Each structure stands twice: as structure tokens, then as C-alpha cells.
PDB file of C-alpha atoms in Angstrom:
ATOM      1  CA  UNK A  22      13.983  -8.971  -6.363  1.00 93.00           C
ATOM      2  CA  UNK A  23      13.335 -12.488  -7.236  1.00 95.00           C
ATOM      3  CA  UNK A  24      10.309 -13.298  -8.670  1.00 97.00           C
ATOM      4  CA  UNK A  25       8.638 -16.296  -7.626  1.00 97.00           C
ATOM      5  CA  UNK A  26       5.380 -18.402  -9.281  1.00 97.00           C
ATOM      6  CA  UNK A  27       3.687 -20.859  -7.373  1.00 96.00           C
ATOM      7  CA  UNK A  28       2.062 -23.881  -8.537  1.00 96.00           C
ATOM      8  CA  UNK A  29       0.129 -26.292  -6.666  1.00 94.00           C
ATOM      9  CA  UNK A  30      -3.192 -27.464  -6.530  1.00 92.00           C
ATOM     10  CA  UNK A  31      -3.679 -27.055  -2.910  1.00 92.00           C
ATOM     11  CA  UNK A  32      -4.475 -23.281  -1.833  1.00 93.00           C
ATOM     12  CA  UNK A  33      -3.436 -23.815   1.596  1.00 91.00           C
ATOM     13  CA  UNK A  34       0.040 -24.691   0.380  1.00 90.00           C
ATOM     14  CA  UNK A  35       0.212 -21.626  -1.825  1.00 93.00           C
ATOM     15  CA  UNK A  36      -1.209 -19.472   0.977  1.00 94.00           C
ATOM     16  CA  UNK A  37       1.735 -20.889   3.260  1.00 92.00           C
ATOM     17  CA  UNK A  38       4.576 -20.541   0.707  1.00 93.00           C
ATOM     18  CA  UNK A  39       3.192 -17.373  -0.094  1.00 95.00           C
ATOM     19  CA  UNK A  40       3.093 -15.561   3.233  1.00 95.00           C
ATOM     20  CA  UNK A  41       6.651 -16.859   3.754  1.00 95.00           C
ATOM     21  CA  UNK A  42       7.921 -15.564   0.427  1.00 96.00           C
ATOM     22  CA  UNK A  43       6.531 -12.364   0.180  1.00 95.00           C
ATOM     23  CA  UNK A  44       7.671 -11.367   4.054  1.00 95.00           C
ATOM     24  CA  UNK A  45      11.413 -11.691   2.945  1.00 95.00           C
ATOM     25  CA  UNK A  46      13.326  -7.877   1.488  1.00 95.00           C
ATOM     26  CA  UNK A  47      14.116  -9.258  -2.011  1.00 96.00           C
ATOM     27  CA  UNK A  48      11.283 -11.755  -2.819  1.00 96.00           C
ATOM     28  CA  UNK A  49       8.183 -11.813  -4.050  1.00 96.00           C
ATOM     29  CA  UNK A  50       5.355 -13.899  -5.293  1.00 97.00           C
ATOM     30  CA  UNK A  51       4.796 -13.266  -8.882  1.00 96.00           C
ATOM     31  CA  UNK A  52       1.829 -14.949  -9.608  1.00 96.00           C
ATOM     32  CA  UNK A  53      -0.080 -18.316  -8.519  1.00 96.00           C
ATOM     33  CA  UNK A  54      -0.849 -21.534 -10.531  1.00 96.00           C
ATOM     34  CA  UNK A  55      -3.498 -24.484  -9.328  1.00 95.00           C
ATOM     35  CA  UNK A  56      -2.998 -26.858 -12.449  1.00 94.00           C
ATOM     36  CA  UNK A  57      -0.265 -27.203 -15.028  1.00 93.00           C
ATOM     37  CA  UNK A  58      -1.873 -25.416 -17.903  1.00 95.00           C
ATOM     38  CA  UNK A  59      -2.464 -22.304 -15.778  1.00 95.00           C
ATOM     39  CA  UNK A  60       1.156 -22.258 -14.526  1.00 95.00           C
ATOM     40  CA  UNK A  61       2.485 -22.509 -18.291  1.00 95.00           C
ATOM     41  CA  UNK A  62       0.423 -19.475 -19.064  1.00 95.00           C
ATOM     42  CA  UNK A  63       1.444 -18.054 -15.874  1.00 95.00           C
ATOM     43  CA  UNK A  64       5.129 -18.382 -16.601  1.00 96.00           C
ATOM     44  CA  UNK A  65       4.393 -17.468 -20.426  1.00 94.00           C
ATOM     45  CA  UNK A  66       2.868 -14.270 -18.932  1.00 94.00           C
ATOM     46  CA  UNK A  67       5.232 -13.326 -16.466  1.00 94.00           C
ATOM     47  CA  UNK A  68       8.900 -14.849 -17.118  1.00 95.00           C
ATOM     48  CA  UNK A  69       9.594 -15.685 -13.273  1.00 96.00           C
ATOM     49  CA  UNK A  70      13.138 -15.995 -11.989  1.00 95.00           C
ATOM     50  CA  UNK A  71      11.985 -19.312 -10.301  1.00 94.00           C
ATOM     51  CA  UNK A  72       8.703 -21.642 -10.381  1.00 95.00           C
ATOM     52  CA  UNK A  73       8.070 -23.832  -7.281  1.00 94.00           C
ATOM     53  CA  UNK A  74       5.914 -26.676  -9.226  1.00 92.00           C
ATOM     54  CA  UNK A  75       4.013 -29.356  -7.684  1.00 90.00           C
ATOM     55  CA  UNK A  76       4.858 -32.941  -9.117  1.00 86.00           C
ATOM     56  CA  UNK A  77       0.716 -34.026  -8.987  1.00 84.00           C
ATOM     57  CA  UNK A  78      -1.552 -31.020 -10.847  1.00 88.00           C
ATOM     58  CA  UNK A  79      -4.850 -31.631 -12.549  1.00 88.00           C
ATOM     59  CA  UNK A  80      -4.957 -30.740 -16.218  1.00 87.00           C
ATOM     60  CA  UNK A  81      -1.500 -31.164 -17.016  1.00 90.00           C
ATOM     61  CA  UNK A  82       1.149 -32.485 -13.986  1.00 88.00           C
ATOM     62  CA  UNK A  83       4.103 -30.898 -12.686  1.00 88.00           C
ATOM     63  CA  UNK A  84       7.162 -32.805 -14.333  1.00 86.00           C
ATOM     64  CA  UNK A  85       4.986 -32.494 -18.048  1.00 90.00           C
ATOM     65  CA  UNK A  86       4.583 -28.795 -17.367  1.00 93.00           C
ATOM     66  CA  UNK A  87       8.685 -28.400 -16.289  1.00 90.00           C
ATOM     67  CA  UNK A  88       9.605 -30.457 -19.448  1.00 89.00           C
ATOM     68  CA  UNK A  89       7.728 -27.687 -21.244  1.00 92.00           C
ATOM     69  CA  UNK A  90       9.372 -24.833 -19.722  1.00 93.00           C
ATOM     70  CA  UNK A  91      12.724 -26.275 -19.825  1.00 87.00           C
ATOM     71  CA  UNK A  92      12.694 -27.211 -23.559  1.00 87.00           C
ATOM     72  CA  UNK A  93      11.031 -23.484 -24.715  1.00 90.00           C
ATOM     73  CA  UNK A  94      13.980 -21.266 -25.572  1.00 86.00           C
ATOM     74  CA  UNK A  95      12.547 -18.142 -24.417  1.00 90.00           C
ATOM     75  CA  UNK A  96      12.220 -19.248 -20.942  1.00 90.00           C
ATOM     76  CA  UNK A  97      15.441 -20.210 -20.507  1.00 85.00           C
ATOM     77  CA  UNK A  98      16.083 -18.218 -17.848  1.00 87.00           C
ATOM     78  CA  UNK A  99      13.220 -19.620 -15.894  1.00 92.00           C
ATOM     79  CA  UNK A 100      14.514 -22.593 -13.292  1.00 89.00           C
ATOM     80  CA  UNK A 101      11.836 -25.093 -11.803  1.00 90.00           C
ATOM     81  CA  UNK A 102      12.014 -26.282  -8.272  1.00 88.00           C
ATOM     82  CA  UNK A 103       9.508 -29.453  -7.670  1.00 84.00           C
ATOM     83  CA  UNK A 104       7.449 -29.869  -4.864  1.00 83.00           C
ATOM     84  CA  UNK A 105       6.704 -32.750  -3.679  1.00 77.00           C
ATOM     85  CA  UNK A 106       5.463 -34.768  -0.408  1.00 74.00           C
ATOM     86  CA  UNK A 107       8.440 -37.474  -0.183  1.00 62.00           C
ATOM     87  CA  UNK A 108      11.886 -37.206  -1.074  1.00 58.00           C
ATOM     88  CA  UNK A 109      12.052 -40.314  -2.771  1.00 55.00           C
ATOM     89  CA  UNK A 110       8.672 -39.349  -4.571  1.00 51.00           C
ATOM     90  CA  UNK A 111       8.903 -41.748  -7.958  1.00 60.00           C
ATOM     91  CA  UNK A 112       8.716 -38.923 -10.197  1.00 66.00           C
ATOM     92  CA  UNK A 113      11.656 -36.888  -8.625  1.00 64.00           C
ATOM     93  CA  UNK A 114      14.181 -38.648 -10.971  1.00 66.00           C
ATOM     94  CA  UNK A 115      12.595 -37.927 -13.997  1.00 72.00           C
ATOM     95  CA  UNK A 116      11.982 -34.264 -12.515  1.00 71.00           C
ATOM     96  CA  UNK A 117      15.371 -33.717 -12.760  1.00 71.00           C
ATOM     97  CA  UNK A 118      16.080 -35.397 -15.975  1.00 71.00           C
ATOM     98  CA  UNK A 119      13.501 -33.393 -17.460  1.00 73.00           C
ATOM     99  CA  UNK A 120      15.464 -29.999 -16.589  1.00 77.00           C
ATOM    100  CA  UNK A 121      14.316 -29.474 -13.013  1.00 81.00           C
ATOM    101  CA  UNK A 122      17.009 -27.746 -11.125  1.00 80.00           C
ATOM    102  CA  UNK A 123      16.221 -29.400  -7.889  1.00 76.00           C
ATOM    103  CA  UNK A 124      13.249 -30.377  -5.574  1.00 76.00           C
ATOM    104  CA  UNK A 125      12.073 -29.906  -2.340  1.00 79.00           C
ATOM    105  CA  UNK A 126       9.974 -31.382   0.132  1.00 78.00           C
ATOM    106  CA  UNK A 127       6.280 -29.799   1.166  1.00 80.00           C
ATOM    107  CA  UNK A 128       7.062 -29.746   4.822  1.00 81.00           C
ATOM    108  CA  UNK A 129      11.153 -28.228   4.351  1.00 80.00           C
ATOM    109  CA  UNK A 130      12.137 -25.697   6.726  1.00 84.00           C
ATOM    110  CA  UNK A 131      11.250 -22.058   6.341  1.00 88.00           C
ATOM    111  CA  UNK A 132      14.942 -21.424   6.191  1.00 87.00           C
ATOM    112  CA  UNK A 133      15.885 -24.127   3.788  1.00 83.00           C
ATOM    113  CA  UNK A 134      13.033 -22.786   1.314  1.00 87.00           C
ATOM    114  CA  UNK A 135      14.328 -19.517   1.280  1.00 90.00           C
ATOM    115  CA  UNK A 136      17.961 -20.874   0.856  1.00 85.00           C
ATOM    116  CA  UNK A 137      16.712 -22.985  -2.091  1.00 84.00           C
ATOM    117  CA  UNK A 138      15.235 -20.522  -4.037  1.00 89.00           C
ATOM    118  CA  UNK A 139      18.142 -17.899  -3.605  1.00 88.00           C
ATOM    119  CA  UNK A 140      20.699 -20.916  -4.481  1.00 81.00           C
ATOM    120  CA  UNK A 141      18.707 -21.912  -7.978  1.00 83.00           C
ATOM    121  CA  UNK A 142      18.925 -17.794  -8.788  1.00 84.00           C
ATOM    122  CA  UNK A 143      22.242 -17.751  -7.793  1.00 76.00           C
ATOM    123  CA  UNK A 144      23.102 -20.939  -9.853  1.00 69.00           C
ATOM    124  CA  UNK A 145      24.729 -22.675  -7.020  1.00 61.00           C
ATOM    125  CA  UNK A 146      23.864 -26.091  -5.814  1.00 53.00           C
ATOM    126  CA  UNK A 147      20.619 -26.481  -4.611  1.00 60.00           C
ATOM    127  CA  UNK A 148      20.211 -30.508  -3.974  1.00 58.00           C
ATOM    128  CA  UNK A 149      22.384 -31.262  -0.914  1.00 53.00           C
ATOM    129  CA  UNK A 150      24.955 -33.589  -1.302  1.00 51.00           C
ATOM    130  CA  UNK A 151      22.741 -36.817   0.529  1.00 55.00           C
ATOM    131  CA  UNK A 152      20.305 -36.029  -2.037  1.00 59.00           C
ATOM    132  CA  UNK A 153      22.333 -35.657  -4.900  1.00 58.00           C
ATOM    133  CA  UNK A 154      23.852 -39.173  -3.792  1.00 58.00           C
ATOM    134  CA  UNK A 155      20.332 -40.687  -3.907  1.00 63.00           C
ATOM    135  CA  UNK A 156      19.744 -39.048  -7.012  1.00 64.00           C
ATOM    136  CA  UNK A 157      22.988 -40.943  -8.572  1.00 59.00           C
ATOM    137  CA  UNK A 158      21.707 -44.047  -6.785  1.00 62.00           C
ATOM    138  CA  UNK A 159      18.555 -43.901  -8.490  1.00 64.00           C
ATOM    139  CA  UNK A 160      20.496 -43.277 -12.296  1.00 61.00           C
ATOM    140  CA  UNK A 161      22.482 -46.652 -11.122  1.00 57.00           C
ATOM    141  CA  UNK A 162      19.270 -48.658 -10.632  1.00 61.00           C
ATOM    142  CA  UNK A 163      17.841 -47.419 -14.298  1.00 59.00           C
ATOM    143  CA  UNK A 164      20.530 -46.682 -16.658  1.00 55.00           C
ATOM    144  CA  UNK A 165      21.698 -48.912 -18.982  1.00 52.00           C
ATOM    145  CA  UNK A 166      25.408 -49.073 -19.769  1.00 51.00           C
ATOM    146  CA  UNK A 167      26.601 -45.652 -20.014  1.00 49.00           C
ATOM    147  CA  UNK A 168      28.361 -44.254 -23.262  1.00 49.00           C
ATOM    148  CA  UNK A 169      31.040 -41.095 -23.217  1.00 48.00           C
ATOM    149  CA  UNK A 170      29.735 -38.410 -25.064  1.00 53.00           C
ATOM    150  CA  UNK A 171      31.472 -36.559 -27.356  1.00 52.00           C
ATOM    151  CA  UNK A 172      30.719 -33.081 -25.577  1.00 65.00           C
ATOM    152  CA  UNK A 173      32.905 -33.993 -22.371  1.00 79.00           C
ATOM    153  CA  UNK A 174      35.918 -34.113 -25.039  1.00 81.00           C
ATOM    154  CA  UNK A 175      35.845 -29.907 -24.601  1.00 85.00           C
ATOM    155  CA  UNK A 176      36.506 -30.180 -20.947  1.00 90.00           C
ATOM    156  CA  UNK A 177      40.096 -29.774 -19.930  1.00 91.00           C
ATOM    157  CA  UNK A 178      41.564 -32.232 -17.625  1.00 91.00           C
ATOM    158  CA  UNK A 179      40.161 -29.693 -14.409  1.00 93.00           C
ATOM    159  CA  UNK A 180      37.073 -29.366 -15.500  1.00 93.00           C
ATOM    160  CA  UNK A 181      36.150 -33.092 -15.832  1.00 92.00           C
ATOM    161  CA  UNK A 182      38.006 -33.464 -12.707  1.00 92.00           C
ATOM    162  CA  UNK A 183      35.468 -30.610 -11.166  1.00 92.00           C
ATOM    163  CA  UNK A 184      32.512 -32.427 -12.850  1.00 90.00           C
ATOM    164  CA  UNK A 185      32.998 -35.633 -11.333  1.00 89.00           C
ATOM    165  CA  UNK A 186      33.365 -34.409  -7.825  1.00 89.00           C
ATOM    166  CA  UNK A 187      29.903 -32.647  -8.694  1.00 86.00           C
ATOM    167  CA  UNK A 188      28.202 -36.048  -9.806  1.00 80.00           C
ATOM    168  CA  UNK A 189      29.250 -37.890  -6.427  1.00 77.00           C
ATOM    169  CA  UNK A 190      27.606 -34.822  -4.387  1.00 74.00           C
ATOM    170  CA  UNK A 191      30.588 -32.462  -3.295  1.00 80.00           C
ATOM    171  CA  UNK A 192      29.262 -28.299  -2.820  1.00 80.00           C
ATOM    172  CA  UNK A 193      31.745 -26.103  -4.142  1.00 85.00           C
ATOM    173  CA  UNK A 194      33.627 -25.563  -0.689  1.00 86.00           C
ATOM    174  CA  UNK A 195      33.865 -29.405  -0.166  1.00 87.00           C
ATOM    175  CA  UNK A 196      35.500 -29.208  -4.395  1.00 91.00           C
ATOM    176  CA  UNK A 197      37.829 -26.138  -2.969  1.00 92.00           C
ATOM    177  CA  UNK A 198      38.932 -28.334  -0.020  1.00 93.00           C
ATOM    178  CA  UNK A 199      39.581 -31.195  -2.152  1.00 93.00           C
ATOM    179  CA  UNK A 200      41.169 -29.580  -4.726  1.00 93.00           C
ATOM    180  CA  UNK A 201      43.355 -27.384  -2.696  1.00 93.00           C
ATOM    181  CA  UNK A 202      41.455 -23.935  -4.315  1.00 94.00           C
ATOM    182  CA  UNK A 203      39.467 -21.177  -3.603  1.00 94.00           C
ATOM    183  CA  UNK A 204      35.564 -21.579  -3.283  1.00 89.00           C
ATOM    184  CA  UNK A 205      35.350 -19.021  -5.896  1.00 91.00           C
ATOM    185  CA  UNK A 206      37.704 -20.920  -7.934  1.00 94.00           C
ATOM    186  CA  UNK A 207      35.982 -24.184  -7.724  1.00 92.00           C
ATOM    187  CA  UNK A 208      32.089 -22.383  -8.778  1.00 89.00           C
ATOM    188  CA  UNK A 209      34.559 -20.958 -11.826  1.00 92.00           C
ATOM    189  CA  UNK A 210      35.367 -24.437 -12.859  1.00 93.00           C
ATOM    190  CA  UNK A 211      31.804 -25.907 -12.468  1.00 91.00           C
ATOM    191  CA  UNK A 212      30.274 -22.788 -14.524  1.00 89.00           C
ATOM    192  CA  UNK A 213      32.469 -23.094 -17.460  1.00 92.00           C
ATOM    193  CA  UNK A 214      32.086 -27.236 -17.661  1.00 92.00           C
ATOM    194  CA  UNK A 215      27.992 -26.456 -17.478  1.00 88.00           C
ATOM    195  CA  UNK A 216      28.791 -23.934 -20.458  1.00 88.00           C
ATOM    196  CA  UNK A 217      30.632 -26.211 -22.360  1.00 90.00           C
ATOM    197  CA  UNK A 218      28.022 -29.181 -22.093  1.00 88.00           C
ATOM    198  CA  UNK A 219      24.865 -27.118 -22.387  1.00 83.00           C
ATOM    199  CA  UNK A 220      23.831 -27.954 -18.889  1.00 81.00           C
ATOM    200  CA  UNK A 221      21.055 -25.753 -17.345  1.00 75.00           C
ATOM    201  CA  UNK A 222      22.169 -25.960 -14.023  1.00 75.00           C
ATOM    202  CA  UNK A 223      24.258 -28.055 -11.363  1.00 79.00           C
ATOM    203  CA  UNK A 224      21.380 -31.027 -11.088  1.00 75.00           C
ATOM    204  CA  UNK A 225      21.632 -31.045 -15.076  1.00 77.00           C
ATOM    205  CA  UNK A 226      25.792 -31.697 -14.544  1.00 82.00           C
ATOM    206  CA  UNK A 227      24.945 -34.488 -12.140  1.00 79.00           C
ATOM    207  CA  UNK A 228      22.484 -35.797 -14.967  1.00 76.00           C
ATOM    208  CA  UNK A 229      25.457 -35.909 -17.844  1.00 81.00           C
ATOM    209  CA  UNK A 230      28.112 -37.302 -15.385  1.00 82.00           C
ATOM    210  CA  UNK A 231      26.826 -39.910 -14.444  1.00 76.00           C
ATOM    211  CA  UNK A 232      25.201 -40.802 -17.888  1.00 75.00           C
ATOM    212  CA  UNK A 233      28.607 -39.857 -19.605  1.00 80.00           C
ATOM    213  CA  UNK A 234      30.286 -42.892 -17.394  1.00 76.00           C
ATOM    214  CA  UNK A 235      32.102 -40.383 -15.382  1.00 80.00           C
ATOM    215  CA  UNK A 236      30.707 -40.778 -12.349  1.00 74.00           C
ATOM    216  CA  UNK A 237      30.299 -44.601 -11.221  1.00 67.00           C
ATOM    217  CA  UNK A 238      28.017 -46.108  -9.179  1.00 55.00           C
ATOM    218  CA  UNK A 239      31.032 -47.387  -6.928  1.00 52.00           C
ATOM    219  CA  UNK A 240      32.009 -43.682  -6.534  1.00 46.00           C
ATOM    220  CA  UNK A 241      29.158 -43.559  -3.984  1.00 45.00           C
ATOM    221  CA  UNK A 242      31.390 -45.612  -0.961  1.00 42.00           C
TER     222      UNK A 242
END
């Protein structure tokens, strides 16, 4: 059973998400929070698998709450998915950088929300290729000249190749086709790369890929 915490200051939004999630046989809403401080208390007490976190909330905004969660070593199993009104919300960039596993617009289709919750728990890609490319474009606009991190030296040639493909927004299936391997093999390479680099999830792997210089703006095409 996937346990979800809903953190949003709009009761109607929480009610809608709760009705949808609780109707699934493999998902349950473990708790709700109307502000960032309450969200932190609930996360510590309930240890949910996924937190659907609104970016703008009173007392403590979702960005600060996410940073506190992802920096807490006792909460490493908790995945945070940011909720925003617009895909290009100015805080989305910082949310991903702070450790969020991805983000969803509030008016997303029900099927997409359910897929996202299940995907983030499984460690699969949550960000669609299109969203990933926009995210990298944002890095291109904000980041300074990248510096290769020593940790990349721990990767094999194939793992660096896979990491670069993740960085330009390819899914495991697309990586598999590009490298002529099975999707399971591609997923294994991605997982090993995340472990070696200490990345919580695929979203952070994209961050490292760009900031290390492994992926550059010109690759967006």
C-alpha cells in the first residue's frame, strides 16, 4: 500500500485528491496538512511514501518544507512531489534542486496523478521528457560555467552515457532503444548511477548531469 500525505492550504484541492487516491486499491491518504509546518510534523509522525506538496502555503512554504524533509537523514525514503498551478512556476527550478522528486500541475489528469504517485515510489521517471527539457533550459539560463565533479570519475563509460541520456530527457525505454539494450538493463544502469552519485532520484540525476557539465544547453536540439 502506497501511503500519501496531502499538503495544500486549499481544502477543496485536498478533498479532490483524497477522493481520487483513496479510491485506488494500492494507495491510501495517510494524512493531510494545511501549511508547511503541519506538513513537517505529519511527515515525521507518519513517514509516508509520498508527499504531494503545494509550493505556496502559509507559515512555511512548500519549498522550505521540502528542503527540510530531503535534508533529514531519517526521512530518506520519503519522496516529495511538488504541486503547482503552472508548469513554469518560478519556484519549480528550486524545488527540484532542493530534492523534490518532480512536480505536477494541480489540474493534471487523474490518470497522470496516479501514474506519478506510483512512478515516484518505484523510482521511475516522474518528469516527462518535455518537462525535463524545460527544466534543463532553466538551468542553462541560471547556472554558471559547470565544473566537473570528482564523483563522476566513479562512473563507468556506459553509466556516463546513460546519465547524459537521462539528462537530455530520455525515458528508460528511449535509452534502451538508443543503446540497443533492454528497458530493464537501462533502468539498472540508471539506478546504479544514482547510487554512485548519491542522487535521491532521477530528477536529481538531471541536476547533476547539467551542473557537472555532462549535459550542455546545445544538446537540447
